[in-house]
CSV table of C-alpha atoms and ligand atoms in Angstrom, one decimal:
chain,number,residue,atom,x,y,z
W,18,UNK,CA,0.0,0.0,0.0
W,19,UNK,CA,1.7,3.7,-0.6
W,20,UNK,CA,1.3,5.4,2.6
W,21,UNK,CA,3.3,8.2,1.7
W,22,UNK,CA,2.0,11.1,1.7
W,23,UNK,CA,1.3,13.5,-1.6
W,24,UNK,CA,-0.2,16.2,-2.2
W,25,UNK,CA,-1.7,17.4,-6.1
W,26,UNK,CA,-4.1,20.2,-7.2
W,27,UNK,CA,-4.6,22.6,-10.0
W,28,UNK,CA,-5.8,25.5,-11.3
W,29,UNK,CA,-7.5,26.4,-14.3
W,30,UNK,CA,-5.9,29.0,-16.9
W,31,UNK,CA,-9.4,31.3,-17.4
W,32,UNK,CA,-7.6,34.5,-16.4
W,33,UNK,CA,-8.2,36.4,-13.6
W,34,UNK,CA,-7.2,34.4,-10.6
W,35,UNK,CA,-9.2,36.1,-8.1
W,36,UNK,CA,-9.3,36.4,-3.8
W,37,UNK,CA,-11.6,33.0,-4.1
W,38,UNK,CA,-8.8,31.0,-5.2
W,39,UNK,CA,-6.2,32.8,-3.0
W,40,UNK,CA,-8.3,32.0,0.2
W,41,UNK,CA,-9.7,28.4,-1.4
W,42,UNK,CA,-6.8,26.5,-2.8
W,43,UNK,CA,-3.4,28.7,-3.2
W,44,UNK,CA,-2.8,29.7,0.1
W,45,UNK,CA,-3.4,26.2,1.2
W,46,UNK,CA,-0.9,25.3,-1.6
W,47,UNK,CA,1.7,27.5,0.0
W,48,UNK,CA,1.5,26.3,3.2
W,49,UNK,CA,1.2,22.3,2.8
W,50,UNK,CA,4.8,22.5,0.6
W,51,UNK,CA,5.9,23.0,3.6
W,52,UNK,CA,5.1,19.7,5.3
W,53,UNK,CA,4.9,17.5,2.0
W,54,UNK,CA,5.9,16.5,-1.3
W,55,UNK,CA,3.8,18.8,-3.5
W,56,UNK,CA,2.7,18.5,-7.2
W,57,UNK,CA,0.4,21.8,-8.4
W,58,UNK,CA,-1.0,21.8,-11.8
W,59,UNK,CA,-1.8,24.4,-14.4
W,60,UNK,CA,-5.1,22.7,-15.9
W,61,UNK,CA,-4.8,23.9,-19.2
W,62,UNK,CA,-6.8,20.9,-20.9
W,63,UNK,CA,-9.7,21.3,-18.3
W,64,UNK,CA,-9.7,25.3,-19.6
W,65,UNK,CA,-10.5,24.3,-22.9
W,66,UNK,CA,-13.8,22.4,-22.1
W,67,UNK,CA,-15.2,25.7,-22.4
W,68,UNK,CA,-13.9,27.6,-25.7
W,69,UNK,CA,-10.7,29.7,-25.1
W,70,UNK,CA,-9.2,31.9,-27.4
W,71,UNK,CA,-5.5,30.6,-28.3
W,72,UNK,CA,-3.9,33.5,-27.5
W,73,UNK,CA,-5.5,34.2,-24.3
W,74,UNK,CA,-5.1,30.5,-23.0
W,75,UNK,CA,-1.4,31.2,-23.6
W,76,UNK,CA,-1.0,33.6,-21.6
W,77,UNK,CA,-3.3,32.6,-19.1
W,78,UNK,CA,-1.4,29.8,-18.4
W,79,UNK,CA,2.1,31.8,-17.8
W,80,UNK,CA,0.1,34.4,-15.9
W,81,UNK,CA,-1.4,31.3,-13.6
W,82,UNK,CA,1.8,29.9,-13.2
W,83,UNK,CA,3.2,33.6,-12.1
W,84,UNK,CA,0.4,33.7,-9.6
W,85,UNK,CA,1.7,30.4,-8.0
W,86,UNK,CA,5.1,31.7,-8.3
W,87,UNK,CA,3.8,34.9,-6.6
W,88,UNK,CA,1.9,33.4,-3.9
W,89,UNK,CA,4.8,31.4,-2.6
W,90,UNK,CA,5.5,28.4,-4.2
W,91,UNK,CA,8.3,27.5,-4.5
W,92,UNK,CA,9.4,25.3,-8.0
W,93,UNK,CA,12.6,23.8,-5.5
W,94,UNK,CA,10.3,22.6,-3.3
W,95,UNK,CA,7.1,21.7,-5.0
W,96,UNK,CA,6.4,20.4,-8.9
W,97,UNK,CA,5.0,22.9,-11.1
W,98,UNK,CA,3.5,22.3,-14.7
W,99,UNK,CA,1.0,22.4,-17.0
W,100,UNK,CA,-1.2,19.2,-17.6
W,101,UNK,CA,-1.0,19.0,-21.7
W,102,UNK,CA,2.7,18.7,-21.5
W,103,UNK,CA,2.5,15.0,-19.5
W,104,UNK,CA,0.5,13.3,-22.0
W,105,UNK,CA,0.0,10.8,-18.9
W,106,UNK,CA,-3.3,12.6,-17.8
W,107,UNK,CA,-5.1,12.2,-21.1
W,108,UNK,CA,-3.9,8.5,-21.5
W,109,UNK,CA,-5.2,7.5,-17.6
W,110,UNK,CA,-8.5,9.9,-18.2
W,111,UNK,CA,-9.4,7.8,-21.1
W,112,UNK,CA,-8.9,4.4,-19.0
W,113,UNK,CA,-10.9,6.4,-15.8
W,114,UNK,CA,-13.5,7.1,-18.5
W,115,UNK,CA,-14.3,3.0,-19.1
W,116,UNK,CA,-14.6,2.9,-15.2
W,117,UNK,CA,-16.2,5.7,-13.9
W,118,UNK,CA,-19.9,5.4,-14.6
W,119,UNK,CA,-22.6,7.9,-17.1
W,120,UNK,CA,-25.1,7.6,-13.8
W,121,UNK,CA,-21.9,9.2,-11.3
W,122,UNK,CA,-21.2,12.2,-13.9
W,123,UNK,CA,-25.2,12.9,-14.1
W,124,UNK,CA,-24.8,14.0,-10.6
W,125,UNK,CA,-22.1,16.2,-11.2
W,126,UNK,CA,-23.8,19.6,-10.0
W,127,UNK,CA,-20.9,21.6,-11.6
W,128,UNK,CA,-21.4,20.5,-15.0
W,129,UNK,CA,-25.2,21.5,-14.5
W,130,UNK,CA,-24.5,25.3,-13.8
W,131,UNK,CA,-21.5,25.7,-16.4
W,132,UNK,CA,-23.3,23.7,-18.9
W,133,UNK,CA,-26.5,26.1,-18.4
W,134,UNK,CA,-30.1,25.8,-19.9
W,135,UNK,CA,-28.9,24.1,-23.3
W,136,UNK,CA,-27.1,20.9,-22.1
W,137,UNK,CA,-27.0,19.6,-25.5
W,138,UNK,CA,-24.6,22.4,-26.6
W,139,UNK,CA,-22.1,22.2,-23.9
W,140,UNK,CA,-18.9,20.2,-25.1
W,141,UNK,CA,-18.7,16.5,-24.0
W,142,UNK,CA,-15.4,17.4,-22.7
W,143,UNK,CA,-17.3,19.7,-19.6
W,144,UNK,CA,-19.3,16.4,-19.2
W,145,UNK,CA,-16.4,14.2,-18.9
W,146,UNK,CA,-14.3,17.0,-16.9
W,147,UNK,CA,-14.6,15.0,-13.3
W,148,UNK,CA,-12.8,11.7,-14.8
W,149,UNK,CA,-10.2,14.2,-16.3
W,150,UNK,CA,-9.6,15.5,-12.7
W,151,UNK,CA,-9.5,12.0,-11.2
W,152,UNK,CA,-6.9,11.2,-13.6
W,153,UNK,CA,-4.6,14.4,-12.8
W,154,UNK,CA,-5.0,13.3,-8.8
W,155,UNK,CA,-4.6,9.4,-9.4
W,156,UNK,CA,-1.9,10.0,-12.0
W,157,UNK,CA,0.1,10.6,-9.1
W,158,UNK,CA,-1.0,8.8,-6.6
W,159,UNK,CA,-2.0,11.7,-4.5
W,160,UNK,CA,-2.9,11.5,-1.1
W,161,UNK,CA,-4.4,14.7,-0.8
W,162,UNK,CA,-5.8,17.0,-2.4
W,163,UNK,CA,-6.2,21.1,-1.5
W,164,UNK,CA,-9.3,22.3,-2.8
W,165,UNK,CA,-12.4,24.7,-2.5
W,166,UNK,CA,-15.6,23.7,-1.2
W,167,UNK,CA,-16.6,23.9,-5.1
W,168,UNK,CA,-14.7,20.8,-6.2
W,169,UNK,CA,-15.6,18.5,-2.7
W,170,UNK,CA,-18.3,16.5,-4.9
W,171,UNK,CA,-15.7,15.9,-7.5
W,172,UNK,CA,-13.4,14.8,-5.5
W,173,UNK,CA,-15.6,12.3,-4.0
W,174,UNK,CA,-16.1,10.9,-7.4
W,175,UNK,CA,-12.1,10.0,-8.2
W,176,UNK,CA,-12.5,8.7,-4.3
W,177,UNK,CA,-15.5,6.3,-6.3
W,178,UNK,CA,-13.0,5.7,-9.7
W,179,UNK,CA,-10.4,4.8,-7.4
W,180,UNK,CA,-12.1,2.7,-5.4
W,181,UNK,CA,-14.1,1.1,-8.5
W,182,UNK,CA,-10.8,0.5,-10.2
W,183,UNK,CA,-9.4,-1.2,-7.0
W,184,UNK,CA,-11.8,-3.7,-7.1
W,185,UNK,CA,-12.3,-4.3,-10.5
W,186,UNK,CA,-8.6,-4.8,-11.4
W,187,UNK,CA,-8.5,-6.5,-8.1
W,188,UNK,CA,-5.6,-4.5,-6.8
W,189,UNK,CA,-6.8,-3.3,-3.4
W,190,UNK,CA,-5.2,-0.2,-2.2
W,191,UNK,CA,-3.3,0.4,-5.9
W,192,UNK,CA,-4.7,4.0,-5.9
W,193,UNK,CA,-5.2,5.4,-2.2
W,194,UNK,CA,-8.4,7.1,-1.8
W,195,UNK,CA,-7.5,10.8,-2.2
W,196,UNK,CA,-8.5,13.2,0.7
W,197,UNK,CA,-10.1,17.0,0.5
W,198,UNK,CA,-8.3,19.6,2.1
W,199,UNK,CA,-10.8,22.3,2.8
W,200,UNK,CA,-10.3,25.4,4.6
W,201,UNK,CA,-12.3,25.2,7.2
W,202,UNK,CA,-13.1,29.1,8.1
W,203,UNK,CA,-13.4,30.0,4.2
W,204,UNK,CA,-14.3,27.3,1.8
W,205,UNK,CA,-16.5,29.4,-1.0
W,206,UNK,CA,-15.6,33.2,-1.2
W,207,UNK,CA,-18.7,34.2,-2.7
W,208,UNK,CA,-19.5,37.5,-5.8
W,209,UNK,CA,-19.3,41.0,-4.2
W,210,UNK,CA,-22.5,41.6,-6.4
W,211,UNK,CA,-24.5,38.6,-5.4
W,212,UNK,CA,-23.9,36.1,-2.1
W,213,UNK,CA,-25.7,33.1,-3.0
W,214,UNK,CA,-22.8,32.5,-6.4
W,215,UNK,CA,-19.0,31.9,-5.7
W,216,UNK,CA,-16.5,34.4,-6.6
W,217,UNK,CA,-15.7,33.2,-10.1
W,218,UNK,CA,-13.2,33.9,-12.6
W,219,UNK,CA,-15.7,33.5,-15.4
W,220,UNK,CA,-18.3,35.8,-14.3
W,221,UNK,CA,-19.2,38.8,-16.4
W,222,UNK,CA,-18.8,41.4,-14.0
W,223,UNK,CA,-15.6,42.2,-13.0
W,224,UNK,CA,-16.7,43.8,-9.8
W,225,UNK,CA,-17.9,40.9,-8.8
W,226,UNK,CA,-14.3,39.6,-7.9
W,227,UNK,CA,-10.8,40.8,-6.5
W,228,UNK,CA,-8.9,39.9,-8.9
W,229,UNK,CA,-5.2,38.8,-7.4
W,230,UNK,CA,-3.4,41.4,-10.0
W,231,UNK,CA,-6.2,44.2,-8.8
W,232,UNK,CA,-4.7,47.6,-8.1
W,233,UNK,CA,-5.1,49.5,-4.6
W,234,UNK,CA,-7.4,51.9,-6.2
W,235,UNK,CA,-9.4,48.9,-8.0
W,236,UNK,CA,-9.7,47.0,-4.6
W,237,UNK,CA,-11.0,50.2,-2.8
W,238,UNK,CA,-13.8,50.7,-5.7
W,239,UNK,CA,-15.0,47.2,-6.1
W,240,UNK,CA,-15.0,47.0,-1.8
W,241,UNK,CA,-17.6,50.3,-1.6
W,242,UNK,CA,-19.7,48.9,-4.3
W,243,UNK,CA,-19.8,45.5,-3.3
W,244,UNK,CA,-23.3,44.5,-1.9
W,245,UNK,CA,-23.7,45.2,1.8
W,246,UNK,CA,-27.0,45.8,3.9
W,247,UNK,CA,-28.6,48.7,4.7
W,248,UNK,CA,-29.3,47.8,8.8
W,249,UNK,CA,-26.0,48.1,10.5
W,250,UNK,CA,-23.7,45.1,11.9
W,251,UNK,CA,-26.2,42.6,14.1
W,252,UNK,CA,-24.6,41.6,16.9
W,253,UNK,CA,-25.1,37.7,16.5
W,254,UNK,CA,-23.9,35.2,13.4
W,255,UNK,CA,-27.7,33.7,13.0
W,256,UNK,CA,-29.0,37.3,12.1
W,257,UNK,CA,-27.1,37.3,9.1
W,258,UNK,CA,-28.3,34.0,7.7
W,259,UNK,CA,-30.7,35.7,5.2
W,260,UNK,CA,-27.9,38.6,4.6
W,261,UNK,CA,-25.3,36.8,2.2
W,262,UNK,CA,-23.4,39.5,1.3
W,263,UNK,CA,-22.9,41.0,4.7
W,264,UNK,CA,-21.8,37.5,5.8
W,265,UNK,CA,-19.4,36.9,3.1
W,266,UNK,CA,-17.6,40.5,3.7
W,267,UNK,CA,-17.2,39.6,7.7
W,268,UNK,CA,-16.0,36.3,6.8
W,269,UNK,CA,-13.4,37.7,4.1
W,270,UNK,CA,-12.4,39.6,6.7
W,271,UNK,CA,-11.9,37.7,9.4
W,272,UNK,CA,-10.0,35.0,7.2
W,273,UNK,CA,-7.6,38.0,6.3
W,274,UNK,CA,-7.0,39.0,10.0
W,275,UNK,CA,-7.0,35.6,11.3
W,276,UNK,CA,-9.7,36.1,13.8
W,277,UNK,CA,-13.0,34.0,14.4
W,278,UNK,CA,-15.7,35.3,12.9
W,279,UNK,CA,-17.5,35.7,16.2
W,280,UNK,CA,-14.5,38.2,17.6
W,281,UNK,CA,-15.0,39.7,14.2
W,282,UNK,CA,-18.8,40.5,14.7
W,283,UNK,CA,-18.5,40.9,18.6
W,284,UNK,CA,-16.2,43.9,17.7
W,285,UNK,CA,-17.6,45.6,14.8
W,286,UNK,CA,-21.7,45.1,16.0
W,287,UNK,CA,-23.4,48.5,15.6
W,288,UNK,CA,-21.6,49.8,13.1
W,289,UNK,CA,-22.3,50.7,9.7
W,290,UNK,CA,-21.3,48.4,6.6
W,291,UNK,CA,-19.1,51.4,5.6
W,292,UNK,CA,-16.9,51.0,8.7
W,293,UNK,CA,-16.4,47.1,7.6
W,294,UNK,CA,-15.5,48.1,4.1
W,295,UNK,CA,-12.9,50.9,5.4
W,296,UNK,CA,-10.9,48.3,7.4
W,297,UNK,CA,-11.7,45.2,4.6
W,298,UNK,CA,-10.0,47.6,2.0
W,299,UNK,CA,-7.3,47.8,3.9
W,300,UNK,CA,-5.9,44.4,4.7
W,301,UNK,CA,-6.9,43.0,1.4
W,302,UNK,CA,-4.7,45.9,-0.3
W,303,UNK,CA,-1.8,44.5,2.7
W,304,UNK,CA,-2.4,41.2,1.9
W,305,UNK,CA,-2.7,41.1,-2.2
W,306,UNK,CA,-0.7,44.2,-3.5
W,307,UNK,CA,3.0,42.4,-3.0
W,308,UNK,CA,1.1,39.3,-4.5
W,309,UNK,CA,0.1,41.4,-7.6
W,310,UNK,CA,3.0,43.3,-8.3
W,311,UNK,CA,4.9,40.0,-8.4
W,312,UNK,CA,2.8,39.0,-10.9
W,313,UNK,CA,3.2,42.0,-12.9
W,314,UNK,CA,7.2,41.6,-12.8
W,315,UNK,CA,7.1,37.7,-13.4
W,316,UNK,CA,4.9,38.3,-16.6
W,317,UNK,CA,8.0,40.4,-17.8
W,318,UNK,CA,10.0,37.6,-18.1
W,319,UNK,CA,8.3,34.1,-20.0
W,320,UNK,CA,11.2,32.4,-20.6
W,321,UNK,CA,11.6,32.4,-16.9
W,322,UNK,CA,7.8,31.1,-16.3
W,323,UNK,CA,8.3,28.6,-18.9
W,324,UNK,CA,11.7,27.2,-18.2
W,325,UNK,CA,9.9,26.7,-14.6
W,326,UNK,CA,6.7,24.6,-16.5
W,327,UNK,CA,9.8,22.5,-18.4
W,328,UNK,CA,11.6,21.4,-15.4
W,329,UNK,CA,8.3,20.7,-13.5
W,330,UNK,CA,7.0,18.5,-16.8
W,331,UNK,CA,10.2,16.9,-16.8
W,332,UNK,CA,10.0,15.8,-12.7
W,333,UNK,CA,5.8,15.5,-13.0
W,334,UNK,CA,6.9,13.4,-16.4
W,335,UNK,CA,9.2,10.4,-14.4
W,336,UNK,CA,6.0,10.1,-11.4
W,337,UNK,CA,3.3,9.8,-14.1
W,338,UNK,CA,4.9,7.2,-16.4
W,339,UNK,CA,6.4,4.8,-13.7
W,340,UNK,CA,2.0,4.8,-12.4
W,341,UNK,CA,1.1,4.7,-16.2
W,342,UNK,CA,3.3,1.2,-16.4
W,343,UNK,CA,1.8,-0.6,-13.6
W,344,UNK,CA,-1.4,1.1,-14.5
W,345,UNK,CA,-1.3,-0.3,-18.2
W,346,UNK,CA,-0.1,-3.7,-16.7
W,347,UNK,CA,-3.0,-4.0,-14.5
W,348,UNK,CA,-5.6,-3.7,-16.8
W,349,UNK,CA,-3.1,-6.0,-19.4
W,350,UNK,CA,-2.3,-3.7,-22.1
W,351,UNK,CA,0.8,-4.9,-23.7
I,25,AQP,N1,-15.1,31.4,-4.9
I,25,AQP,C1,-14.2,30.5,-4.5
I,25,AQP,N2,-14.0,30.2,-3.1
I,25,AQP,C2,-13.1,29.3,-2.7
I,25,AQP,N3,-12.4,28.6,-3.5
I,25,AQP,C3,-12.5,28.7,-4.8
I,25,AQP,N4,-11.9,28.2,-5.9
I,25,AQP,C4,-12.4,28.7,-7.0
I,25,AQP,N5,-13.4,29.6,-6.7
I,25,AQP,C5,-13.4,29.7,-5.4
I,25,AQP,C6,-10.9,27.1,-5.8
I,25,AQP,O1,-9.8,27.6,-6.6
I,25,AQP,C7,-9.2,26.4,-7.1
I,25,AQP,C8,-9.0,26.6,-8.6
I,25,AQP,O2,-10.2,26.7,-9.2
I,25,AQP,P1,-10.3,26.7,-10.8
I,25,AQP,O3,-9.9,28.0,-11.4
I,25,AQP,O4,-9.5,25.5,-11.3
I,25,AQP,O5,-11.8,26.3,-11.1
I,25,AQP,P2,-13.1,26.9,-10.6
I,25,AQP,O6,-13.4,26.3,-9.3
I,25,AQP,O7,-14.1,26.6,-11.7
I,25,AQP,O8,-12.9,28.4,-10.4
I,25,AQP,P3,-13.6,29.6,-11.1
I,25,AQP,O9,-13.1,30.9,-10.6
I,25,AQP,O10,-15.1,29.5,-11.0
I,25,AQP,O11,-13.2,29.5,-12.6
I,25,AQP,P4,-14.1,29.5,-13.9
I,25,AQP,O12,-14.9,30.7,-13.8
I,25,AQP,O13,-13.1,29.6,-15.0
I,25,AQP,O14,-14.8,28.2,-13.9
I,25,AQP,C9,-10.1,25.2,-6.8
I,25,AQP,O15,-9.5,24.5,-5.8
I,25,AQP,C10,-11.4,25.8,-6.4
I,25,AQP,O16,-12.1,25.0,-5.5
């Protein structure tokens, strides 16, 4: 059985990487490279389900790769790469597709709000996405796998692919069942124009998001026109169950301040949204403006970012085709 431990996840290059995946996933990725061996992905072949103009995709995947780079990881210490270049993830997803079942991916709520009201026009690929992500985590062998509450009922299907393939190849424990790592204060950073949908890097509005590369004086304007409420602070969490908004700006901000969100409300009940948005301004602009002017001086230099996506292929390359061998041999393809 592999006990070690191993973490993998990945982002997808749609532009924009936004506070939501910051607090989610790469902050999370920062700080588990330091306790184990790390493998962190730029999805570029789960970007395309959705049509992306070449260009853009191109550079969305350097600018990802220079917000990992920006956020902290550290390419000595953890693998980074983008998926097309290990040809290993479409090979495994193809086998993952003969296992994983048409009933399991009919759940799949993800697929039902990307795909919209005209299911029949959405690529197969956004059907087929999940088996695609079980085979970047089981690729690997992963252990673990740091993630937003988005992608928990994904990951609960490779846990199901896994486990199918286990038993039907009759190899128990070949691929360990991989774990969620979910932050527990913040899992969903919701829109700054509506609470009930996640901060997304696809959605329209731009003031719906922070985006990581956001300027000081972008971060104060979308903060004062987020969505608030027009009563001031309650004094008790169950008072602002019917307030989304309200609730996802307190829990931003205690995230960012590392305080409970009960010691955030206790302190700021009875005052005016206005007086939240004054000091939430403030520690996001602390806490992302070094982030995005890294950004802005990594994307100065590509054959930097992409020497970094070479060396990680090349490392990600040796993992995935060693699995891929016993993979092939266990389902006897010569
Ligand atoms: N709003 C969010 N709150 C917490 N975590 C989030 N994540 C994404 N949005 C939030 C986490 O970030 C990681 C990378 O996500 P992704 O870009 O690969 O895919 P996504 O979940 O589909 O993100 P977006 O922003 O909604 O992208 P688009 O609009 O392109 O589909 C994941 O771990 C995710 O959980």
């Amino acid at each position: 059985m592999n006990k070690k431990k191993l973490v993998f996840s990945g982002v997808q290059p749609t532009g924009n990487l936004h506070l939501g995946n910051y607090l989610g996933a790469l902050k999370n990725f920062v700080s588990l490279q330091k306790e184990m061996e790390c493998i962190y992905c730029v999805v570029d072949l789960h970007a395309i389900t959705v049509f992306q103009d070449p260009n853009h995709l191109h550079n969305n995947v350097l600018e990802t790769t220079a917000s990992f780079l920006a956020t902290g990881l550290d390419p000595n210490k953890s693998i980074i790469f983008n998926q097309s270049s290990v040809s290993g993830h479409t090979e495994l997803a193809w086998i993952l597709n003969c296992v994983s079942r048409i009933g399991w991916l009919n759940r799949m709520t993800q697929f039902k709000d990307k795909a919209g009201s005209d299911k029949e026009k959405a690529s197969v690929g956004l059907y087929i996405y999940p088996n695609l992500m079980a085979a970047d985590i089981l690729l690997y062998k992963a252990t673990h796998v740091p993630v937003g509450a988005d992608q928990k009922q994904h990951l609960e299907l490779s846990r199901d692919i896994a486990q199918k393939f286990n038993k039907d190849f009759n190899c128990k424990d070949f691929f360990p069942l991989p774990e969620p790592l979910i932050p527990k204060n913040i899992s969903r950073v919701m829109s700054l124009r509506d609470g009930t949908k996640k901060m997304s890097k696809s959605e329209e509005s731009d003031y719906s998001r922070i985006n990581l590369k956001d300027n000081a004086d972008e971060i104060n304007k979308k903060i004062k026109k987020a969505k608030s409420d027009s009563d001031s602070i309650p004094e008790e969490k169950q008072l602002l169950e019917n307030k989304p908004e309200a609730l996802n700006l307190l829990t931003i901000y205690s995230e960012l301040t590392n305080s409970s969100l009960d010691n955030v409300i206790s302190e700021m009940a009875g005052k005016e949204y206005s007086f939240l948005k004054t000091k939430l301004t403030e520690v996001i602009i602390n806490e992302l403006s070094p982030v995005g002017k890294e950004i802005q001086k990594l994307l100065k230099d590509k054959s930097y970012l992409k020497n970094i996506l070479k060396k990680g292929t090349e490392k990600a390359n040796i993992i995935a085709e060693e699995n891929l061998k016993n993979i092939r041999e266990k389902i006897g393809l010569i």
